[in-house]
Amino acid sequence: MTDQAYRDLRQWLGHLSASDRLALAKPGLALRHEVAALAKRLENESAVLFPSPDQHAVPVVANLLADRGWIAESLGVPEDQLVARYQQAVREPLAWTEVGFGPVHDVVHRDVDIIRQLPVPTHNELDSGPYIAAGLMIARNPETGVQNVSIHRCQISGKDRIGVLLLPRHTFEYSEMAARRGEALEIAIVIGIDPASLLASQAIVPLDFDEMAIAGALHGAPVEMVKCQTNSVRVPARAEIVLEGRILQNEKAPEGPFGEFPQYYGARAERHVIQVDAICHRERPIFHTIVGGGTEHLLLGGLPREATLLDTLQRSFSCVRNVHLSLGGVCRYHLVVQVERPQPGQAKNVMMGAFAGHYDVKQVIVVDGDVDIYNADEVAWAVATRFQADRDLVVVAGSQGSKLDPTTEGGVGAKMGMDATVPPDADEFAFTRIRVPGADELDPASVVESDGAAAVADIIGEDG
Ligand code: MN
């Protein structure tokens, strides 16, 4: 195992293949649903490479990350150091460097025809059509040139047109800044990149914090970036594919539906439009896709948000040990916070800190240090035995939430916090967890007969 992240998509795919975790699909699977169907079936066990989908010259790959262990592996660290490694990369980011040429510019199409040039799959049943679902969108602050990296769903709306959902975060803010200057916002959509860069894009960091510097720190070396052919955005030189374009200011068009991480469809509505000016790619590029709402989609959102929310909480609360965004909470909405000996009332302050950390966080459960926060049954047990609703429940009405949560009114909804810690003044014996001495330490093989069938027969009799 290395102590650094895999540097590009091909290096990571090579590693998966060498360890028998990259399935090769038969050639010619359909881009409409069939590619996503196989990816979905194998999402918890294997990456999949699709040669010539629909006879397209460019192959598709899916399922780069199948579980938390794969994420750790992709960053070159043991799983128990994953959160710490990511936190360190956010605290000590490493700025990218610019190079004069990158393989991503091997081939440049100025005459753009997205569907002819790229194999864009259609994923879920009611999706409006083909979507670029795994593209890093890089945008520049129109005043300072500082770059932002994020992932947005990108509907193919025409030969050179993309419909895009911009939630109220950083790309949206840059687009508003550009609008005030009467300009389109220059952007690039980067497809086919290493896991570290994908994970870096999901950090919860302030506006004007270039997420690519997190990728640099995870790599242990600055990411090499190259200037786009038709605008001033800088993109990873070793990416497989880049679409260069502009978010238009005076045009909106229908986008959606699209199957999203909450396991529901993001609705069809008038949204931002991207004019694509060029498509650049390597010789023989590989197109990465993510099945909307699938394991890869959820996992990519989880770990980076956990690490950065943990940092935010630890800045205010020394009692906070760890956090987890559960899979059932779609790796975004439900947060478990583990604390050690909180001050009286502090668990509720921790909840409010977590709600403030990201608007997606909708439910916070605070538990003690003896609860395994990665085990949903343990968390439920803590709520069952340490929580009383009249005393330990916090509800905040009418706050900003996730627009993709169908129970909100246009993104406005409630927050719920549950303090499932043992009260500081509680009777110690009443909250002493039962345990059988020796059960955890015992090696059963040392005290179980390896072949006991004859002796068992002797004990139970042979009539039955
Ligand atoms: Mn950002």
Coordinates of C-alpha atoms and ligand atoms in Angstrom, one line a residue:
M1 CA 0.0 0.0 0.0
T2 CA 1.3 3.5 -0.9
D3 CA 0.9 6.4 1.4
Q4 CA -0.4 8.6 -1.4
A5 CA -3.5 8.7 -3.6
Y6 CA -3.6 7.2 -7.1
R7 CA -2.8 10.0 -9.5
D8 CA -5.2 9.5 -12.3
L9 CA -8.2 7.4 -13.4
R10 CA -6.1 4.8 -15.3
Q11 CA -3.7 4.2 -12.4
W12 CA -6.7 3.4 -10.1
L13 CA -8.4 1.2 -12.8
G14 CA -5.1 -0.6 -13.2
H15 CA -5.0 -1.3 -9.5
L16 CA -8.7 -2.5 -9.4
S17 CA -8.1 -4.7 -12.4
A18 CA -4.9 -6.3 -10.9
S19 CA -6.9 -7.1 -7.7
D20 CA -9.8 -8.6 -9.7
R21 CA -12.3 -5.8 -9.0
L22 CA -12.8 -4.4 -12.6
A23 CA -15.4 -6.4 -14.5
L24 CA -15.3 -6.2 -18.3
A25 CA -18.8 -6.0 -19.8
K26 CA -19.5 -7.5 -23.2
P27 CA -19.2 -4.9 -26.0
G28 CA -22.2 -3.0 -27.2
L29 CA -24.4 -2.7 -24.1
A30 CA -27.0 0.1 -24.6
L31 CA -26.3 3.5 -23.1
R32 CA -29.9 3.8 -22.3
H33 CA -30.4 2.0 -18.9
E34 CA -28.4 -1.1 -19.8
V35 CA -25.0 0.3 -18.8
A36 CA -26.5 1.7 -15.5
A37 CA -28.3 -1.6 -14.9
L38 CA -25.1 -3.7 -14.8
A39 CA -23.3 -1.0 -12.8
K40 CA -26.1 -0.9 -10.3
R41 CA -26.2 -4.7 -9.9
L42 CA -22.4 -4.8 -9.2
E43 CA -22.2 -1.5 -7.3
N44 CA -21.2 -3.0 -4.0
E45 CA -18.6 -5.5 -5.4
S46 CA -17.0 -4.4 -8.6
A47 CA -16.1 -1.6 -10.9
V48 CA -17.3 -2.2 -14.5
L49 CA -15.7 -1.2 -17.8
F50 CA -18.0 -1.0 -20.8
P51 CA -16.2 -1.2 -24.2
S52 CA -18.1 0.3 -27.2
P53 CA -21.4 0.9 -25.5
D54 CA -24.0 1.4 -28.3
Q55 CA -21.0 0.9 -30.7
H56 CA -19.5 4.1 -29.4
A57 CA -15.7 4.3 -29.8
V58 CA -15.3 5.6 -26.2
P59 CA -15.6 3.1 -23.3
V60 CA -17.6 3.9 -20.1
V61 CA -16.5 3.0 -16.6
A62 CA -18.6 3.0 -13.4
N63 CA -18.4 2.1 -9.7
L64 CA -14.9 3.5 -9.0
L65 CA -15.6 3.3 -5.3
A66 CA -17.7 0.4 -3.9
D67 CA -17.3 0.9 -0.1
R68 CA -15.4 2.9 2.5
G69 CA -12.5 0.5 2.3
W70 CA -12.0 1.3 -1.4
I71 CA -12.0 5.0 -0.6
A72 CA -9.2 4.5 1.9
E73 CA -7.3 2.3 -0.6
S74 CA -7.7 5.0 -3.3
L75 CA -6.0 7.5 -0.9
G76 CA -3.3 5.0 0.1
V77 CA -4.2 4.9 3.8
P78 CA -5.7 2.3 6.2
E79 CA -9.4 2.7 6.7
D80 CA -9.0 3.8 10.4
Q81 CA -6.9 6.8 9.2
L82 CA -9.2 7.8 6.4
V83 CA -11.0 10.7 8.1
A84 CA -7.7 12.0 9.6
R85 CA -6.0 11.9 6.3
Y86 CA -8.7 13.9 4.6
Q87 CA -8.9 16.4 7.4
Q88 CA -5.1 16.9 7.1
A89 CA -5.5 17.5 3.4
V90 CA -8.1 20.2 4.1
R91 CA -6.0 21.8 6.8
E92 CA -2.8 21.8 4.7
P93 CA -4.0 22.1 1.1
L94 CA -1.4 22.1 -1.7
A95 CA -2.0 24.5 -4.5
W96 CA -1.9 23.2 -8.1
T97 CA 0.8 24.2 -10.6
E98 CA 0.2 25.1 -14.2
V99 CA 1.8 23.2 -17.1
G100 CA 2.0 24.1 -20.7
F101 CA 0.5 20.9 -22.1
G102 CA -1.5 17.9 -20.9
P103 CA -2.7 14.7 -22.5
V104 CA -6.2 16.0 -22.0
H105 CA -5.5 18.2 -25.0
D106 CA -4.5 15.3 -27.3
V107 CA -7.7 15.7 -29.2
V108 CA -9.7 19.0 -29.5
H109 CA -13.2 19.2 -31.0
R110 CA -14.3 22.8 -31.8
D111 CA -17.2 21.5 -33.7
V112 CA -19.1 20.2 -30.7
D113 CA -21.6 17.4 -30.9
I114 CA -21.8 16.0 -27.4
I115 CA -23.7 12.8 -28.0
R116 CA -21.6 11.9 -31.1
Q117 CA -18.3 12.6 -29.4
L118 CA -19.1 11.1 -25.9
P119 CA -21.0 8.0 -24.7
V120 CA -23.3 9.6 -22.3
P121 CA -25.6 7.1 -20.5
T122 CA -29.2 7.4 -19.4
H123 CA -29.4 6.1 -15.8
N124 CA -32.7 6.0 -13.9
E125 CA -36.2 5.1 -15.3
L126 CA -37.7 8.6 -15.4
D127 CA -34.5 10.6 -16.2
S128 CA -35.1 13.1 -18.9
G129 CA -32.4 11.5 -21.0
P130 CA -28.6 11.2 -21.1
Y131 CA -26.7 12.9 -18.2
I132 CA -23.1 13.6 -17.4
A133 CA -23.2 12.6 -13.8
A134 CA -19.6 12.4 -12.8
G135 CA -18.2 15.6 -14.2
L136 CA -16.2 17.9 -11.9
M137 CA -17.4 21.4 -12.7
I138 CA -14.6 23.9 -12.4
A139 CA -15.6 27.6 -12.3
R140 CA -13.5 30.7 -11.8
N141 CA -14.4 33.6 -9.5
P142 CA -15.0 36.2 -12.2
E143 CA -13.3 38.9 -10.1
T144 CA -10.3 37.1 -8.6
G145 CA -9.8 34.0 -10.8
V146 CA -9.9 31.7 -7.8
Q147 CA -11.3 28.4 -8.9
N148 CA -14.1 26.2 -7.4
V149 CA -14.7 22.5 -7.9
S150 CA -18.0 20.8 -7.5
I151 CA -20.2 18.1 -9.1
H152 CA -23.5 19.0 -10.8
R153 CA -25.9 16.9 -12.8
C154 CA -25.6 17.9 -16.4
Q155 CA -28.4 17.1 -18.8
I156 CA -27.6 16.9 -22.5
S157 CA -30.0 19.3 -24.0
G158 CA -28.6 19.7 -27.5
K159 CA -25.5 19.3 -29.7
D160 CA -23.7 21.9 -27.7
R161 CA -26.1 22.6 -24.8
I162 CA -26.3 21.3 -21.3
G163 CA -28.9 21.9 -18.7
V164 CA -27.5 22.1 -15.2
L165 CA -28.8 22.3 -11.6
L166 CA -26.9 24.8 -9.5
L167 CA -27.9 24.5 -5.8
P168 CA -27.3 27.6 -3.7
R169 CA -23.6 27.1 -3.2
H170 CA -20.3 28.2 -4.8
T171 CA -20.8 27.7 -8.5
F172 CA -24.1 29.5 -8.1
E173 CA -22.5 32.4 -6.3
Y174 CA -19.8 32.7 -9.0
S175 CA -22.6 32.7 -11.6
E176 CA -24.4 35.5 -9.8
M177 CA -21.2 37.5 -9.6
A178 CA -20.7 37.0 -13.3
A179 CA -24.3 38.1 -14.0
R180 CA -23.8 41.3 -12.1
R181 CA -20.9 42.0 -14.4
G182 CA -23.1 41.2 -17.4
E183 CA -20.9 38.2 -18.3
A184 CA -21.4 34.5 -18.8
L185 CA -19.5 32.3 -16.3
E186 CA -16.6 30.4 -17.8
I187 CA -16.6 26.8 -16.7
A188 CA -15.1 23.4 -17.5
I189 CA -16.6 19.9 -16.9
V190 CA -13.9 17.4 -16.2
I191 CA -14.7 13.7 -16.7
G192 CA -12.5 10.8 -15.9
I193 CA -10.4 11.7 -12.9
D194 CA -8.7 10.0 -10.0
P195 CA -10.8 9.2 -6.8
A196 CA -8.9 11.8 -4.7
S197 CA -10.0 14.6 -7.0
L198 CA -13.6 13.4 -6.9
L199 CA -13.5 13.2 -3.1
A200 CA -11.8 16.7 -2.9
S201 CA -14.7 18.2 -4.9
Q202 CA -17.1 17.2 -2.1
A203 CA -15.4 18.9 0.8
I204 CA -17.5 21.5 2.8
V205 CA -15.1 24.4 2.7
P206 CA -15.7 28.1 2.4
L207 CA -16.3 30.1 -0.8
D208 CA -13.0 30.7 -2.6
F209 CA -11.3 27.6 -1.2
D210 CA -10.0 25.8 -4.3
E211 CA -10.9 22.2 -3.7
M212 CA -8.2 21.1 -6.2
A213 CA -5.7 22.0 -3.5
I214 CA -7.2 19.3 -1.3
A215 CA -6.6 16.8 -4.1
G216 CA -3.0 18.1 -4.3
A217 CA -2.5 17.4 -0.6
L218 CA -4.1 13.9 -0.9
H219 CA -1.7 13.2 -3.8
G220 CA 1.3 14.6 -1.8
A221 CA 2.1 16.7 -4.9
P222 CA 0.5 19.6 -6.7
V223 CA -2.0 18.7 -9.3
E224 CA -0.8 19.7 -12.7
M225 CA -3.3 21.9 -14.4
V226 CA -3.5 23.2 -17.9
K227 CA -5.4 26.2 -19.4
C228 CA -8.5 25.4 -21.4
Q229 CA -8.5 26.0 -25.2
T230 CA -11.4 28.4 -25.3
N231 CA -11.5 30.1 -21.8
S232 CA -9.3 30.8 -18.8
V233 CA -10.4 27.9 -16.6
R234 CA -7.5 25.6 -15.6
V235 CA -8.2 21.8 -15.6
P236 CA -6.3 18.7 -14.5
A237 CA -3.8 17.9 -17.3
R238 CA -4.2 14.1 -16.8
A239 CA -8.0 14.1 -17.0
E240 CA -9.6 11.9 -19.6
I241 CA -12.2 14.4 -21.0
V242 CA -13.0 18.1 -20.6
L243 CA -16.0 20.0 -21.9
E244 CA -15.3 23.8 -22.0
G245 CA -18.1 26.2 -21.9
R246 CA -20.1 29.1 -20.3
I247 CA -23.1 29.3 -18.0
L248 CA -25.4 31.7 -19.9
Q249 CA -27.0 34.5 -18.0
N250 CA -30.1 35.4 -20.0
E251 CA -31.3 31.9 -20.7
K252 CA -33.0 29.2 -18.7
A253 CA -34.4 26.0 -20.1
P254 CA -36.1 22.8 -18.7
E255 CA -33.8 20.4 -16.9
G256 CA -34.8 17.1 -15.2
P257 CA -36.1 14.9 -13.9
F258 CA -33.0 13.2 -12.7
G259 CA -32.7 10.3 -10.2
E260 CA -30.8 11.8 -7.2
F261 CA -29.1 10.7 -4.0
P262 CA -32.3 10.8 -1.8
Q263 CA -33.5 8.0 -4.1
Y264 CA -36.1 10.2 -5.7
Y265 CA -36.2 12.3 -8.8
G266 CA -35.0 15.9 -8.8
A267 CA -37.9 17.6 -10.6
R268 CA -38.0 19.2 -14.0
A269 CA -37.8 23.0 -13.9
E270 CA -36.3 26.0 -15.7
R271 CA -32.6 25.9 -14.9
H272 CA -29.2 27.3 -16.0
V273 CA -27.9 26.5 -19.4
I274 CA -24.3 25.8 -20.4
Q275 CA -23.1 26.6 -23.9
V276 CA -20.3 24.1 -24.7
D277 CA -17.5 25.6 -26.9
A278 CA -15.1 22.7 -27.1
I279 CA -14.6 19.1 -26.1
C280 CA -11.0 18.0 -25.4
H281 CA -9.8 14.5 -24.5
R282 CA -6.9 12.1 -24.4
E283 CA -6.3 9.7 -27.2
R284 CA -8.7 6.8 -26.6
P285 CA -10.4 8.5 -23.6
I286 CA -12.4 6.7 -20.9
F287 CA -15.8 8.2 -19.9
H288 CA -16.7 7.9 -16.2
T289 CA -20.3 7.8 -15.1
I290 CA -22.0 7.6 -11.7
V291 CA -25.4 6.0 -11.4
G292 CA -27.6 8.6 -9.7
G293 CA -28.5 7.5 -6.2
G294 CA -26.2 4.5 -6.3
T295 CA -23.5 3.5 -3.8
E296 CA -20.8 5.5 -5.6
H297 CA -22.9 8.6 -5.5
L298 CA -23.7 8.3 -1.8
L299 CA -20.2 7.3 -0.8
L300 CA -18.5 10.2 -2.6
G301 CA -20.7 12.6 -0.7
G302 CA -20.1 10.9 2.7
L303 CA -16.5 10.8 3.7
P304 CA -15.5 14.4 2.5
R305 CA -18.5 15.9 4.3
E306 CA -17.8 13.9 7.5
A307 CA -14.2 15.0 7.6
T308 CA -15.0 18.7 7.0
L309 CA -18.0 18.7 9.4
L310 CA -15.9 17.1 12.1
D311 CA -13.3 19.9 11.6
T312 CA -16.0 22.5 11.9
L313 CA -17.4 21.0 15.1
Q314 CA -14.1 20.4 16.7
R315 CA -13.2 24.0 16.3
S316 CA -16.0 24.9 18.7
F317 CA -16.4 21.8 20.8
S318 CA -13.5 19.9 22.4
C319 CA -15.8 17.1 23.4
V320 CA -16.5 16.0 19.8
R321 CA -14.6 12.8 18.8
N322 CA -16.1 11.7 15.5
V323 CA -19.0 12.0 13.1
H324 CA -20.8 9.8 10.6
L325 CA -23.2 10.5 7.8
S326 CA -25.2 7.3 7.7
L327 CA -26.0 5.5 4.4
G328 CA -29.6 5.4 5.4
G329 CA -29.5 9.2 5.8
V330 CA -28.2 9.2 2.2
C331 CA -24.7 10.2 3.4
R332 CA -25.9 13.8 3.7
Y333 CA -29.1 14.3 5.9
H334 CA -28.5 12.2 9.0
L335 CA -25.4 12.9 11.1
V336 CA -24.3 11.0 14.2
V337 CA -21.9 12.8 16.4
Q338 CA -19.8 11.0 19.0
V339 CA -18.8 13.0 22.1
E340 CA -16.7 12.3 25.2
R341 CA -18.0 13.7 28.5
P342 CA -19.9 16.8 27.2
Q343 CA -20.7 19.6 29.6
P344 CA -24.3 19.9 30.8
G345 CA -26.4 21.0 27.8
Q346 CA -23.5 20.9 25.4
A347 CA -24.9 18.1 23.3
K348 CA -27.6 20.6 22.1
N349 CA -25.0 23.2 21.2
V350 CA -23.2 20.5 19.2
M351 CA -26.4 19.8 17.3
M352 CA -26.8 23.5 16.4
G353 CA -23.2 23.6 15.3
A354 CA -23.8 20.7 13.0
F355 CA -27.0 22.2 11.5
A356 CA -25.0 25.3 10.8
G357 CA -22.2 23.3 9.2
H358 CA -24.2 22.4 6.0
Y359 CA -27.8 23.0 5.2
D360 CA -28.2 19.4 4.1
V361 CA -27.9 18.2 7.7
K362 CA -31.4 17.5 8.8
Q363 CA -31.1 15.2 11.8
V364 CA -28.3 15.0 14.4
I365 CA -28.0 12.3 17.0
V366 CA -25.4 12.9 19.7
V367 CA -24.0 9.7 21.3
D368 CA -21.4 8.9 23.9
G369 CA -17.9 7.5 23.2
D370 CA -18.9 3.8 23.8
V371 CA -21.4 3.8 20.8
D372 CA -20.1 2.6 17.4
I373 CA -21.3 5.4 15.2
Y374 CA -20.8 3.3 12.0
N375 CA -23.3 0.7 13.3
A376 CA -26.9 1.8 12.8
D377 CA -28.2 -0.8 15.4
E378 CA -25.9 0.7 18.1
V379 CA -27.0 4.2 17.3
A380 CA -30.7 3.1 17.5
W381 CA -29.9 1.4 20.8
A382 CA -28.4 4.6 22.2
V383 CA -31.6 6.5 21.2
A384 CA -33.8 3.7 22.7
T385 CA -32.0 3.7 26.1
R386 CA -30.6 7.2 26.6
F387 CA -33.1 9.6 25.0
Q388 CA -36.3 11.0 26.3
A389 CA -38.2 13.2 23.8
D390 CA -39.6 15.7 26.2
R391 CA -36.1 16.5 27.5
D392 CA -33.6 15.6 24.7
L393 CA -35.3 16.6 21.5
V394 CA -34.6 19.8 19.6
V395 CA -36.7 20.8 16.6
V396 CA -36.0 23.9 14.6
A397 CA -38.8 24.8 12.2
G398 CA -38.6 26.7 8.9
S399 CA -34.9 26.4 8.3
Q400 CA -32.9 26.0 5.0
G401 CA -32.6 22.4 4.0
S402 CA -32.0 20.3 0.9
K403 CA -34.0 21.2 -2.2
L404 CA -33.8 17.6 -3.2
D405 CA -35.6 16.4 0.0
P406 CA -39.2 16.0 -1.2
T407 CA -40.6 16.8 2.3
T408 CA -39.3 20.3 2.2
E409 CA -41.1 23.3 0.7
G410 CA -38.7 24.4 -1.9
G411 CA -35.8 23.6 0.3
V412 CA -37.2 25.0 3.6
G413 CA -37.8 22.4 6.3
A414 CA -37.2 21.4 9.9
K415 CA -34.1 20.2 11.8
M416 CA -34.3 17.5 14.4
G417 CA -31.6 16.9 17.1
M418 CA -31.6 14.0 19.6
D419 CA -29.4 14.0 22.6
A420 CA -28.8 10.3 23.2
T421 CA -25.9 10.8 25.6
V422 CA -26.1 9.6 29.2
P423 CA -27.2 12.6 31.3
P424 CA -24.2 14.0 33.3
D425 CA -26.0 13.6 36.7
A426 CA -27.4 10.1 35.9
D427 CA -27.1 7.2 38.3
E428 CA -23.9 5.4 37.2
F429 CA -25.2 1.9 37.9
A430 CA -28.4 2.5 35.9
F431 CA -26.3 3.2 32.8
T432 CA -23.6 0.5 33.3
R433 CA -23.6 -1.5 30.1
I434 CA -23.9 -5.2 30.6
R435 CA -21.1 -7.4 29.5
V436 CA -20.0 -11.0 29.8
P437 CA -16.4 -11.1 31.1
G438 CA -14.1 -12.6 28.5
A439 CA -16.7 -12.6 25.6
D440 CA -14.8 -10.1 23.5
E441 CA -11.3 -11.5 24.2
L442 CA -12.1 -15.2 23.8
D443 CA -10.9 -17.2 20.8
P444 CA -13.7 -19.8 20.3
A445 CA -11.4 -22.1 18.4
S446 CA -9.3 -22.5 21.6
V447 CA -12.3 -24.0 23.5
V448 CA -14.5 -25.6 20.9
E449 CA -13.9 -29.2 19.8
S450 CA -13.0 -29.3 16.1
D451 CA -15.0 -32.5 15.5
G452 CA -17.7 -32.9 18.1
A453 CA -20.3 -34.9 16.2
A454 CA -19.8 -38.2 17.9
A455 CA -19.7 -36.7 21.4
V456 CA -22.9 -34.7 20.5
A457 CA -24.6 -37.9 19.4
D458 CA -23.6 -39.5 22.7
I459 CA -25.1 -36.6 24.7
I460 CA -28.4 -36.1 22.8
G461 CA -29.0 -39.8 22.0
E462 CA -29.3 -41.4 18.6
D463 CA -33.1 -41.9 18.3
G464 CA -34.0 -38.6 16.7
Ligands
MN1 MN -16.4 25.3 -3.1

